[in-house]
Amino acid sequence: MAGATRSTISAMLKEDYGPRIVDQFSKKKLIMKLLRRNRKDFGGDGAYIPLMTQRSHSHGARAESGTLPTAGNVSMKETTIQAKFNYAKIMVTGPSRAVARKDKYAFARTLKLEIMSAVESFSDDFCRQLYGDGSGIVATCGVTSGSSTVVVADTRNLREGQNVDLRVINGGADLVTGRTVDAVLSDTTFTLSGATVTTTAANGVFIKDNATTAGAVHEIMGIRGIINDQNPDDIQTSSAPATLQGLD
């Protein structure tokens, strides 16, 4: 039976676009709300802050006319805080801005979209650093044998499109550098661009160039490197530096 169908009228149908771009990523930054930001001026070679590490325990209960407790003293240490720097880089072409210059041409302005995305991505990674142990590790590797699907302990900090290095933890040699996280497959696996890799638990995933083979880490120190859940009197963890800002 002849008649109009979707296929016969397809050339005249319009596409119905939504009103805006829908962001699929969480913007919650809980740790940023819990930590107090220091807005004091900072510069020079570093900030030197004296810390009281022991009180004067020179007190005690005595009988009338008894011998008073032995005098004690306060113990002090000096902590040194060096600045760390984080950057975000974007690039847009003139034509890409021109073709998206009005609402009727695009859902967003190219430059504004790239800036907002870079800010959100940086905020997400900065929260990872705040939670971290100062080692720069995004994920600790597991056993991967000649595969582009890499096994790790946890993929929570991995994002598709991240530019990463794989290397020996704590300043060891590079395995591969400048690779891209193609896809996060599960809680413990992700795929890596380029040739296959072999890893062990002695290896880690780092954001590209955030740490060096010489052991230098450009990221900030996080709470996991300040607080040791196994020994409350010790500030270091197994993968963090032996000292923190001059303290051990």
Backbone as a ProteinNet text record, in pm:
[ID]
protein_1_A
[PRIMARY]
MAGATRSTISAMLKEDYGPRIVDQFSKKKLIMKLLRRNRKDFGGDGAYIPLMTQRSHSHGARAESGTLPTAGNVSMKETTIQAKFNYAKIMVTGPSRAVARKDKYAFARTLKLEIMSAVESFSDDFCRQLYGDGSGIVATCGVTSGSSTVVVADTRNLREGQNVDLRVINGGADLVTGRTVDAVLSDTTFTLSGATVTTTAANGVFIKDNATTAGAVHEIMGIRGIINDQNPDDIQTSSAPATLQGLD
[TERTIARY]
85.1	0	88.7	65.3	144	101.1	190.3	160.5	289.1	275.2	392	445.8	575.2	642.9	759	821.8	937	1048.1	1065	1171.6	1141.3	1012	980.1	984.6	966.1	967.7	1097.5	1196.3	1319.2	1392.4	1384.5	1456.5	1402.3	1278.5	1221	1221.8	1263.4	1261.2	1375.5	1346.8	1447.6	1505.6	1616.9	1675	1641.2	1590.4	1548.3	1661.5	1730.7	1844.7	1801.6	1873.2	1850.3	1897.7	1862.5	1894.4	2039.9	2111.3	2245.6	2328.5	2458.8	2548.3	2526.2	2512.1	2489.3	2620.6	2670.8	2796	2771.3	2848.8	2832.3	2922	2990.8	3087.9	3042.9	3073.5	3041.1	3130	3069.1	3143.8	3161.8	3125.4	3138.9	3286.1	3329.9	3468.3	3464.2	3432.2	3408	3528.7	3647.8	3766.6	3795.7	3759.4	3780.5	3694.5	3580	3492.9	3540.7	3610.7	3653	3782.3	3867.8	3996.5	3986.3	4055.5	4057	4170.1	4137.1	4236.1	4309.6	4443.4	4525.6	4539.6	4485.7	4488.5	4597.6	4687.8	4796.1	4897.8	4964.5	5064.1	5179.8	5233.7	5340.7	5439.3	5568.7	5669.7	5808	5907.3	6045.1	6089.6	6189.6	6247.9	6164.6	6064	5979.6	5928.6	5830.8	5775.2	5832.4	5884.1	5943.1	5850	5799.2	5700	5747.1	5762.3	5798.5	5677.5	5698.3	5590.8	5625.3	5528.5	5547.2	5519.1	5618.4	5605	5596	5622.8	5609.1	5577.6	5479.9	5446.1	5536	5530.4	5607.1	5527.1	5565.8	5493.5	5557.3	5536.1	5599.2	5495	5394.9	5287.9	5272.2	5207.5	5182.8	5111.2	5046	4975.5	5070.2	5074	5165.5	5092.8	5153.1	5102.2	5137.8	5072.9	5102.8	5250.7	5317.2	5460.4	5548.5	5492	5571.3	5662.1	5750.7	5843.4	5769.1	5787.3	5720.2	5777	5697.1	5744.7	5868.1	5945.9	6064.1	6020.5	6088.6	6054.7	6077.1	5985.9	6000.6	6026	6011.3	6031.1	5953.6	5925.9	5860.7	5964.2	5926.5	6013.4	5958.9	6049.3	6009.1	6082.2	6017.1	6080	6039.1	6122.8	6094.3	6055.6	5940.5	5897.2	5916.5	5956.1	5981	5880.9	5808.3	5707.1	5753	5771.7	5807.9	5684.4	5678.5	5562.9	5564.7	5447	5427.8	5334.2	5349.6	5276.3	5202.8	5075.2	4994	4948.9	4945.8	4909.3	4805.3	4729.1	4640	4661.6	4662	4689.8	4577.4	4530.3	4431	4480.1	4421.2	4452.7	4328.4	4292.4	4180.8	4226.7	4171.3	4205.5	4107.7	4149.1	4060.4	3933.8	3945.7	3824.2	3727.3	3781.1	3691.3	3611.8	3670	3597	3495.3	3532.7	3445.4	3317.2	3328.5	3210.7	3117.7	3164	3080.8	3056.4	3053.4	3049.8	2910.5	2804.4	2668.7	2591.2	2486.1	2405.3	2341.1	2306.7	2240.2	2336.3	2468.1	2565.9	2616.3	2612.6	2672.2	2610.2	2628.5	2576.6	2660.4	2784	2871.6	2979.9	3038.6	3153.9	3276.8	3356.7	3470.5	3566.3	3609.2	3706.7	3649.8	3526.9	3465.3	3451.8	3412.2	3395.9	3528	3635.1	3765.7	3818.6	3797.6	3842.1	3767	3635.6	3556	3593.4	3616.4	3654.4	3791	3886.1	4019.6	4014.4	3931.7	3917.7	3858.9	3754.5	3691.5	3786.6	3858.4	3952.9	4066.6	4116.9	4222	4171.1	4049	3993.4	3981.7	3940.8	3928.2	4064.3	4166	4298.8	4362.2	4332.6	4386	4330.2	4203.9	4146	4217.4	4254.2	4331.8	4464	4529.7	4655.3	4633.3	4525	4495.5	4473.7	4413.1	4392.4	4518.2	4614.9	4729.4	4834.8	4944.1	5051.9	5179.4	5169.7	5286	5378.2	5344.5	5430.8	5400.8	5283.3	5243.6	5176.9	5158.7	5100.9	4950.3	4905.7	4763.4	4703.7	4781	4737.6	4861.3	4857	4964.4	4935.4	5033.7	5014.5	5007.1	4944.3	4947.7	5032.6	5007.6	5084.2	5015.7	5084.1	5039.5	5149.6	5115.2	5215.4	5192.4	5269.9	5266.3	5127.8	5060.9	4923.2	4900.8	4804.8	4764.9	4653.8	4602	4508.6	4588.7	4599.7	4688.2	4608.7	4666.4	4605.1	4661.2	4572.3	4612.5	4532.6	4576.2	4505.1	4369.4	4360.2	4236.1	4236.7	4127.8	4121.4	4045.8	4017.1	3931.1	3986.7	4118.8	4179.4	4217.3	4183.9	4214.4	4095.8	4124.7	4021.9	4058.4	3958.8	3983.4	4040.3	4146.8	4211.8	4329.8	4352.6	4467.8	4598.6	4695.6	4829.8	4916.7	4967.8	5031.3	5168.3	5245.9	5372	5356.7	5422.7	5433.9	5579.9	5609.1	5748	5758.1	5880.9	5906.9	5875.8	5805.7	5767.1	5890.6	5880.2	5987	6113.4	6093.8	6208.5	6279.9	6209.6	6272.7	6264.9	6312	6318.2	6178.9	6169.2	6044.2	6020.6	5895.5	5855.2	5808.9	5711.8	5664.5	5626.9	5632.9	5597.9	5504.6	5424.1	5338.2	5232.8	5183.8	5075.6	4940.2	4835.6	4700.3	4615	4536.5	4438.7	4323.1	4313.4	4209.4	4071.8	4065.6	3936.8	3959.8	3871.9	3872.8	3770.9	3819.8	3734.8	3663.4	3731.1	3673.9	3741.8	3714.3	3777.2	3927	3974.3	4115.9	4186.2	4121.6	4186.1	4154.1	4250	4229.2	4314.2	4279.6	4357.4	4445.8	4564.7	4666.9	4699	4718.2	4751.8	4892.6	4918.8	5053.6	5080.9	5209.7	5252.8	5216.5	5217.7	5185.3	5290.5	5251.8	5342.4	5340.2	5445.6	5455.9	5483	5401.6	5415.3	5411.7	5459.3	5450.3	5400.5	5387.7	5342.9	5445.3	5566.1	5668.8	5653	5556.4	5535	5410.9	5406.6	5291.4	5256.4	5133.6	5085.8	5091.5	5152	5167.6	5113.2	5058.3	5027.9	5159.7	5160	5284.2	5363.5	5489.5	5588.7	5560.2	5459.8	5436.5	5542.2	5612	5722.1	5834.2	5956.6	6072	6137.6	6222.3	6294.2	6392.6	6431.1	6523.3	6451.7	6320	6244.7	6181.7	6202.1	6140.2	5991.2	5908.3	5763.7	5717.2	5647.6	5604	5465	5397.7	5264.9	5274.4	5161.7	5156.7	5149.3	5179.7	5163.4	5016.7	4964	4825	4812.4	4688.1	4663.5	4711.3	4718.1	4765.9	4915.8	4986.2	5128.1	5156.1	5056.4	5071.8	5027.3	4921	4864.6	4889.8	4955.1	4984	4883.4	4801.2	4697.9	4753	4880.1	4940.9	5019.7	5076.5	5154.3	5123	5031.1	4989.1	5102.4	5213.7	5324.5	5418.6	5390.4	5478.4	5402.1	5458.6	5385.7	5398.7	5492.7	5517.2	5440	5413.9	5358.9	5465.8	5433.8	5534.7	5583.8	5499.4	5539.1	5564.1	5554.7	5576.3	5720.9	5765.2	5901.2	5925	6052.3	6088	6060.4	6058.1	6027.7	5924.1	5859.5	5761.5	5795.4	5838.2	5866.2	5959.3	6060.2	6160.6	6128.8	6011.1	5971.6	5979.2	6007.9	6009.4	5912.5
-119	0	124.1	210	332.2	432.6	519	621.3	678.7	784.9	849.7	767	746.5	676.4	762.7	718.8	794	802.3	696.8	697.9	793.9	807.3	895.8	1042.9	1072.5	1213.5	1250.5	1159.9	1183.5	1309.8	1345.4	1463.3	1592.9	1591	1716.2	1722.1	1614.5	1613	1695.5	1763.1	1841.2	1758.8	1802.7	1742.7	1832.7	1770.5	1845	1841.7	1954.3	1961.7	1999.4	1946.4	1985.5	2127.4	2186.2	2327.5	2353.8	2249.6	2275.3	2146.9	2162.8	2049.4	1993.8	1864.7	1800.5	1739.3	1790.5	1742.7	1609.5	1507.3	1373.7	1348.6	1451	1432.2	1503.1	1440.3	1499.9	1621.5	1726.2	1847.8	1865.5	1764.3	1774.5	1765.9	1857.2	1860.7	1866.9	1756.5	1754.4	1802.2	1756.4	1790.6	1939.8	2006.3	2150.7	2226.1	2168.8	2231.7	2206.3	2093.8	2057.3	2126.6	2158.2	2219	2371.2	2433.9	2580.4	2633.6	2725	2782.2	2897.3	2893.7	3001.2	3110.7	3226.4	3336.2	3438.5	3405.9	3497.8	3502.4	3616.8	3636.1	3538.2	3490.4	3391.1	3420.8	3415.7	3440.8	3411	3461.8	3439.2	3295.2	3254.5	3121.1	3014.4	3053.5	2957.8	3016.8	2950.9	2995.9	2911.4	2976.7	2907.9	2929.2	2820.5	2827.9	2745.6	2806.7	2729.8	2652.6	2526.4	2442.2	2392.9	2396.5	2339	2189.4	2107.4	1962.6	1892.3	1965.6	1907	2016.4	1992.1	2088.2	2069	2166.4	2157.7	2078.2	1952.9	1866.7	1878.8	1991.7	2021	2037	1951.7	1962.3	1829.7	1833.9	1714	1747.5	1650.6	1668.3	1633.4	1717.3	1697.8	1717.6	1665.2	1690.6	1832.6	1878.4	2011.6	2019.3	2125.4	2149.3	2044.9	1968.2	1868.5	1931.5	1851.5	1898.6	1921.5	2037.9	2071.8	1989.9	1970.3	1893.7	1956.5	1873.2	1920.7	2005.5	2114.6	2204	2133.8	2154.5	2101.2	2212.9	2181	2283.6	2248.1	2348.8	2332.4	2289.5	2197.3	2157.9	2217.2	2268	2333.7	2272.7	2275.6	2240.8	2343.7	2357.8	2454	2379.1	2414.4	2353	2451.3	2398.7	2479.7	2442.8	2539.9	2515.2	2578.1	2494	2541.3	2542.9	2637.5	2649.2	2538.6	2490.6	2397.5	2464.9	2433	2504.4	2405	2431.8	2351.8	2439.2	2382.5	2456.5	2379.7	2453.6	2393.4	2466.3	2392.7	2451.1	2416.3	2516.8	2493.5	2555.1	2513.6	2574	2568.1	2679.9	2683.7	2758.8	2722.3	2789.9	2903.6	2996.1	3105.1	3055.8	2964.4	2913.4	2844.6	2771.6	2702.3	2802.8	2917.3	3022.3	3089.9	3108.4	3179	3101.5	2970.2	2891.5	2868.1	2895.2	2876.6	3009.6	3118.7	3251.7	3294.1	3224.9	3261.4	3137.3	3162.1	3051.6	2971.5	3036	2964	2872.7	2888.4	2805.3	2689.1	2703.5	2601.2	2608.4	2502.9	2497.6	2579.7	2610.4	2686	2754.2	2860.4	2924.4	2836.2	2821.1	2729.6	2763.2	2889.6	2928.6	2910.4	2954.5	2942	2795.6	2710.6	2568.2	2504.3	2536.3	2479	2527.8	2655	2709.2	2642.7	2632	2571.1	2425	2354.1	2212.5	2197.2	2284.1	2277.8	2306.5	2402	2436.1	2318.5	2256.9	2143.3	2024.4	1998.7	1886.7	1909.9	2034.1	2066.1	2051.4	2101.6	2092.2	1947	1861.6	1719	1659.3	1692.8	1637.4	1699.1	1825.4	1888.4	1821.5	1782.2	1708.1	1574.9	1510.1	1386.2	1411.6	1522.7	1555.8	1582.1	1648.6	1676.7	1547.3	1448.7	1319.2	1233.3	1267.2	1180.6	1179.2	1106.9	1091	1163.5	1252.5	1329.5	1257.9	1134.3	1057.3	1083.9	1139.9	1164.6	1047.4	937	817.6	835.1	809.5	810.2	672.7	567.6	430.3	341.9	246.9	148.8	30.7	-8.6	-115.3	-252.3	-344.2	-485.4	-558	-685.2	-765.9	-760.3	-700.1	-695.7	-756.4	-851.8	-922.5	-896.4	-802.3	-773.5	-743.9	-645.4	-615.3	-464.8	-416.9	-276.4	-256.2	-365	-357.6	-371.1	-262.1	-254.7	-282.9	-367.1	-399.7	-305.6	-246	-156.5	-191.5	-138.4	-163.6	-95.4	21.9	99.3	200.8	212.2	305.8	434.2	457.6	570.6	704.9	717.4	845.4	851.8	750.1	748	800.9	878.8	936.8	912.9	885.3	868.5	997.9	984.7	1100.5	1153.8	1103.9	1149.5	1112.7	1202.7	1178.6	1132.9	1009.4	950.2	890.7	872	797.9	674.9	566.6	448.8	433.1	421.8	412.1	337.7	309.7	248	350.6	308.2	397.7	446.9	568.5	632.2	658.7	717.7	766	663.5	560.1	459.9	493.5	401.7	424.6	427.1	499.7	502.8	369.4	325.6	212.9	266.9	357.6	428.3	569.4	663.5	802.1	857.8	954.6	1025.2	938.2	838.5	753.7	810.5	769.6	816.7	704.4	738.1	642.9	638.4	527.4	516	489.3	399.7	366.2	306.6	339.7	277.4	164.1	40	-75.9	-124.6	-114.9	-165.6	-97.2	-145.4	-89.3	-114.7	-211.1	-249.9	-258.6	-221.8	-229.9	-108.1	-71.2	33.4	2.2	61.3	40.4	160.6	133.4	234.8	241.2	361.2	377.8	324.9	298.6	257.6	110.3	78.4	-60.6	-121.5	-253.8	-323.9	-298.3	-318.4	-294.6	-414	-423.9	-524.5	-452.2	-477.5	-406.6	-504.7	-454.3	-527.8	-431.1	-479.7	-395.8	-289.2	-298.4	-197.5	-75.7	-80.6	28.2	108.6	231.5	317.4	399.1	451.4	540.6	683.3	773.1	913.4	1002.6	1118.4	1219.7	1260.3	1274.8	1299.9	1415.3	1387.4	1484.1	1540.2	1488.2	1534.5	1483.5	1377.4	1324	1284.6	1276.1	1246.8	1115.3	1063.4	940.2	960.7	1084.3	1113.3	1120.3	1105.3	1106.6	1239	1342.3	1471.8	1465.1	1518.2	1520.3	1665.5	1705.3	1843.6	1866.5	1760.2	1773.4	1815.9	1864.5	1904.5	1781.6	1800.5	1694.1	1684.7	1562.2	1540.8	1480.9	1460.8	1416.2	1273.4	1190.4	1053.8	1050	1155.4	1163.7	1234.5	1302.8	1373.2	1286.4	1209.3	1125.7	979.8	909.5	767.6	686.9	606.9	532.1	412.3	378	266.8	312.4	432.4	486.1	634.7	671.3	811.4	908.1	858.4	946.4	969.4	902.4	909.8	973.4	1075.7	1145.3	1076.3	985.8	930.1	801.6	774.8	647.4	575.6	456.6	375.3	436.7	517.6	574.6	724	782.9	926.7	955.7	1080.9	1115	1085	1068.4	1034	1148.7	1269.1	1386.2	1473.4	1556.2	1649.2	1788.6	1873.8	2014	2028.5	1941	1947.8	1868.3	1804.8	1724.9	1577.3	1495	1350.4	1282.4
0	0	0	-96.8	-107.9	-2	35.7	136	192.7	266.6	325.7	442.6	447.6	557	604.7	712	763.8	661.5	583.5	483.7	369.3	333.3	220.5	259.5	389.4	432.5	504.5	506.2	583.5	540.5	412.7	363.1	419.6	470.6	522.5	675.1	741.2	887.4	946.2	1055.2	1127.3	1241.5	1290.7	1410.5	1529.6	1636.2	1754.8	1857.2	1873.6	1963.2	2104.9	2202.9	2341.1	2365.1	2479.3	2504.1	2541.5	2589.7	2640.8	2640.7	2664.7	2684.2	2824.1	2836.3	2965.6	3014.1	3125.2	3183.7	3254.3	3218.7	3275.4	3396.5	3444.5	3551.1	3679.5	3791.3	3921.5	3946.8	4000.2	4032	4182.8	4259.9	4405	4444.9	4526.3	4574.8	4726.9	4791.2	4935.4	5014.1	4976.4	5055	5049	4940.2	4929.7	5031.1	5068.4	5166.3	5308.8	5329.1	5463.6	5505.5	5408.9	5440.8	5438.6	5529.9	5536.5	5449.9	5363.6	5272.1	5338.6	5328.6	5382.6	5277.3	5305.6	5209.3	5239.4	5331	5363	5249.7	5240.5	5136.3	5153.7	5042.9	5047.4	4935.5	4967.7	4865.4	4918.2	4850.6	4892.6	4872.2	4949.5	4935.5	5004.2	5078.9	5149.5	5278.7	5336.6	5463.8	5577.2	5678.9	5794.4	5913.9	5967.8	6074.6	6193.6	6312.5	6432.2	6484.4	6518.2	6568.7	6709	6797.6	6929.7	6920.4	6945.3	6933.7	7068.6	7178.2	7311.7	7411.4	7495.6	7599.9	7721.9	7810.6	7934.4	8037.1	8058.3	8152.9	8292.2	8353	8482.8	8592.1	8586.1	8683.9	8758.6	8871.7	8950.3	9080.7	9136.9	9264.7	9379.7	9483.7	9596	9730.2	9833.8	9968.6	10011.8	10115.8	10167.8	10205.4	10160.1	10183.4	10115.8	10022.3	9952	9847.5	9792.5	9689.4	9557.8	9501.5	9376.5	9260.6	9153.6	9038.2	8975.3	8908.5	8834.7	8716.9	8695.8	8584.3	8451.3	8360.2	8224.9	8125.7	7998.5	7897.1	7770	7694	7564.1	7461.1	7370.6	7259.6	7130.1	7047.1	6922.2	6803.9	6688.4	6561.5	6458	6358.8	6252.2	6125.9	6069.5	5944.4	5829.8	5716	5597.3	5489.3	5438.4	5335.4	5204.2	5104.5	4971.3	4882.2	4792.1	4702.9	4597.8	4564	4452	4352.3	4225.9	4121.5	4030.7	4006.5	3915.3	3799.2	3680.5	3561	3479.1	3398.4	3299.4	3167.3	3058.3	2927.1	2830.6	2757.1	2653	2522.8	2412.5	2283.5	2195.9	2135.5	2040.9	1916.8	1803.9	1678.5	1652.8	1568.8	1530	1461.3	1363.5	1298.6	1394.5	1495.4	1589	1672	1700.2	1771.8	1680.8	1555.6	1462	1433.8	1412.7	1375.9	1495.2	1616.4	1735.5	1805.9	1730.9	1792	1837.8	1794.5	1832.5	1876.9	1958	2007.3	1894.6	1786	1677.5	1601	1626	1557.8	1643.2	1775	1861.7	2000.8	2078.9	2215.1	2312.9	2276.7	2366.5	2285.5	2343.5	2281.5	2303.9	2202.4	2208.3	2321.7	2330.3	2431.3	2572.3	2594.7	2726.4	2767.2	2673.5	2702.7	2742.5	2669.6	2699.3	2834.1	2864.5	2993.4	3108.3	3096.8	3203	3223.2	3114.3	3124.4	3189.2	3154.3	3214	3363.5	3403.4	3545.9	3622.9	3569.7	3637.1	3645.1	3537.6	3536.4	3635.1	3639.4	3736.6	3879.4	3907.2	4042.2	4085.6	3993.9	4023.7	4057.8	3979.3	4004.5	4128.6	4156.2	4276.6	4401.7	4397.3	4510.2	4527.8	4416.2	4426.5	4497.7	4464.4	4530.6	4679.9	4715.2	4856.5	4934.6	4871.6	4935.7	4933.1	4848.5	4820.5	4929.1	4899.9	4997.8	4956.6	4857.8	4816.4	4720.4	4682	4592.3	4445.4	4417.4	4279.6	4211.9	4283.9	4223.6	4202.9	4079.7	4048.7	4074.8	4042.9	4068.8	4080.4	4172.5	4186.5	4095.7	4017.7	3920.6	3987.4	3917.2	3951.4	3848.8	3830.3	3733.8	3597.7	3500.5	3361.6	3276.2	3192.5	3111.9	2964.3	2910.4	2767.1	2713.7	2770.8	2731.1	2735.1	2656.7	2663.1	2765.8	2821.5	2933.9	3062.1	3135.2	3251.5	3379.3	3464.8	3593.7	3700.2	3778.8	3887.6	4013.2	4125.6	4251.3	4253.8	4189.5	4194.9	4081.2	4009.1	3895.7	3929.2	4057.1	4093	4047.6	4036	3998	3850.7	3775.7	3632.6	3553.5	3450	3364.5	3218.4	3138	2994.4	2936.9	2859.9	2799.9	2878	3000.1	3078.4	3008.6	3017.4	2965	3081.7	3076.9	3194.3	3161.7	3267.8	3263.8	3353.1	3314.8	3400.3	3436.4	3566.7	3609.3	3740.7	3778.8	3908.3	4016.3	4121.1	4230	4305.3	4358.7	4437.3	4356.3	4240	4164.6	4080.3	4035.9	3952.5	3805.2	3722.6	3578.3	3516.1	3403.1	3327.8	3259.3	3259.4	3173.9	3039.5	3043.6	2924.2	2966.2	2874.8	2905.6	2798.8	2840.2	2745	2679.5	2750.9	2698.5	2740.3	2671.8	2699.7	2757	2859.1	2911.1	2811.1	2739.6	2636.8	2695.8	2793.6	2854.4	2992.7	3085.3	3217.9	3212.7	3221	3198.4	3324.5	3437.5	3562.1	3679.7	3800.7	3920.4	3924.4	3844.2	3852.4	3717	3608.7	3477.4	3391.6	3308.2	3208.2	3086.3	2973.9	2852.4	2825.9	2777.7	2754.9	2606.6	2555	2414.3	2385.6	2259.3	2218.8	2238.7	2240.8	2250	2385.6	2391.5	2514.5	2622	2749	2861.1	2955.9	3034.9	3140.2	3271.6	3372.5	3500.5	3617.4	3732.3	3858.6	3965.6	4088.5	4198.8	4235.2	4180	4206	4114.9	4023.9	3928.7	3963.4	3912.7	3937	3815	3815.4	3709.4	3762.8	3686.6	3725.4	3614.6	3650.4	3550.4	3484.5	3355	3280.4	3339	3369.6	3417.7	3556.8	3629.4	3766.1	3863.2	3824.7	3904.3	3809.5	3861.5	3777.2	3819.6	3731.6	3763.7	3877.2	3904.1	4014.1	4149	4148	4273.3	4308.1	4227.4	4254.1	4221	4310	4289.7	4290.4	4185.6	4172.1	4231.5	4274	4332.1	4478.5	4530.4	4670.7	4761	4888.7	4987	5027.3	5035.3	5073.3	5211.8	5255.3	5392.5	5416.8	5313.1	5333.5	5359.4	5322.3	5352.6	5483.8	5536.8	5663.1	5779.8	5758.2	5863.7	5831.8	5920.7	5904.6	5985.4	5916.2	5987.5	6064.1	6043.4	6115.1	6237.1	6230.2	6340.9	6353	6441.8	6452	6483.4	6537.6	6572.3	6453.9	6342.2	6225.3	6110.6	6048.5	5942.8	5808.5	5792	5660.2	5636.6	5507.1	5465	5384.6	5339.3	5272.5	5142.9	5077.1	4948.5	4954.4	5071.6	5084.9	5124.6	5114	5155.7	5303.1	5340.4	5480	5574.8	5524.4	5607	5537.2	5613.9	5558.7	5607.2	5514.6	5545.3	5666	5671	5776.2	5900.3	5904.6	6021.1	5989.3	6092.6	6072.2	6168.8
[MASK]
++++++++++++++++++++++++++++++++++++++++++++++++++++++++++++++++++++++++++++++++++++++++++++++++++++++++++++++++++++++++++++++++++++++++++++++++++++++++++++++++++++++++++++++++++++++++++++++++++++++++++++++++++++++++++++++++++++++++++++++++++++++++

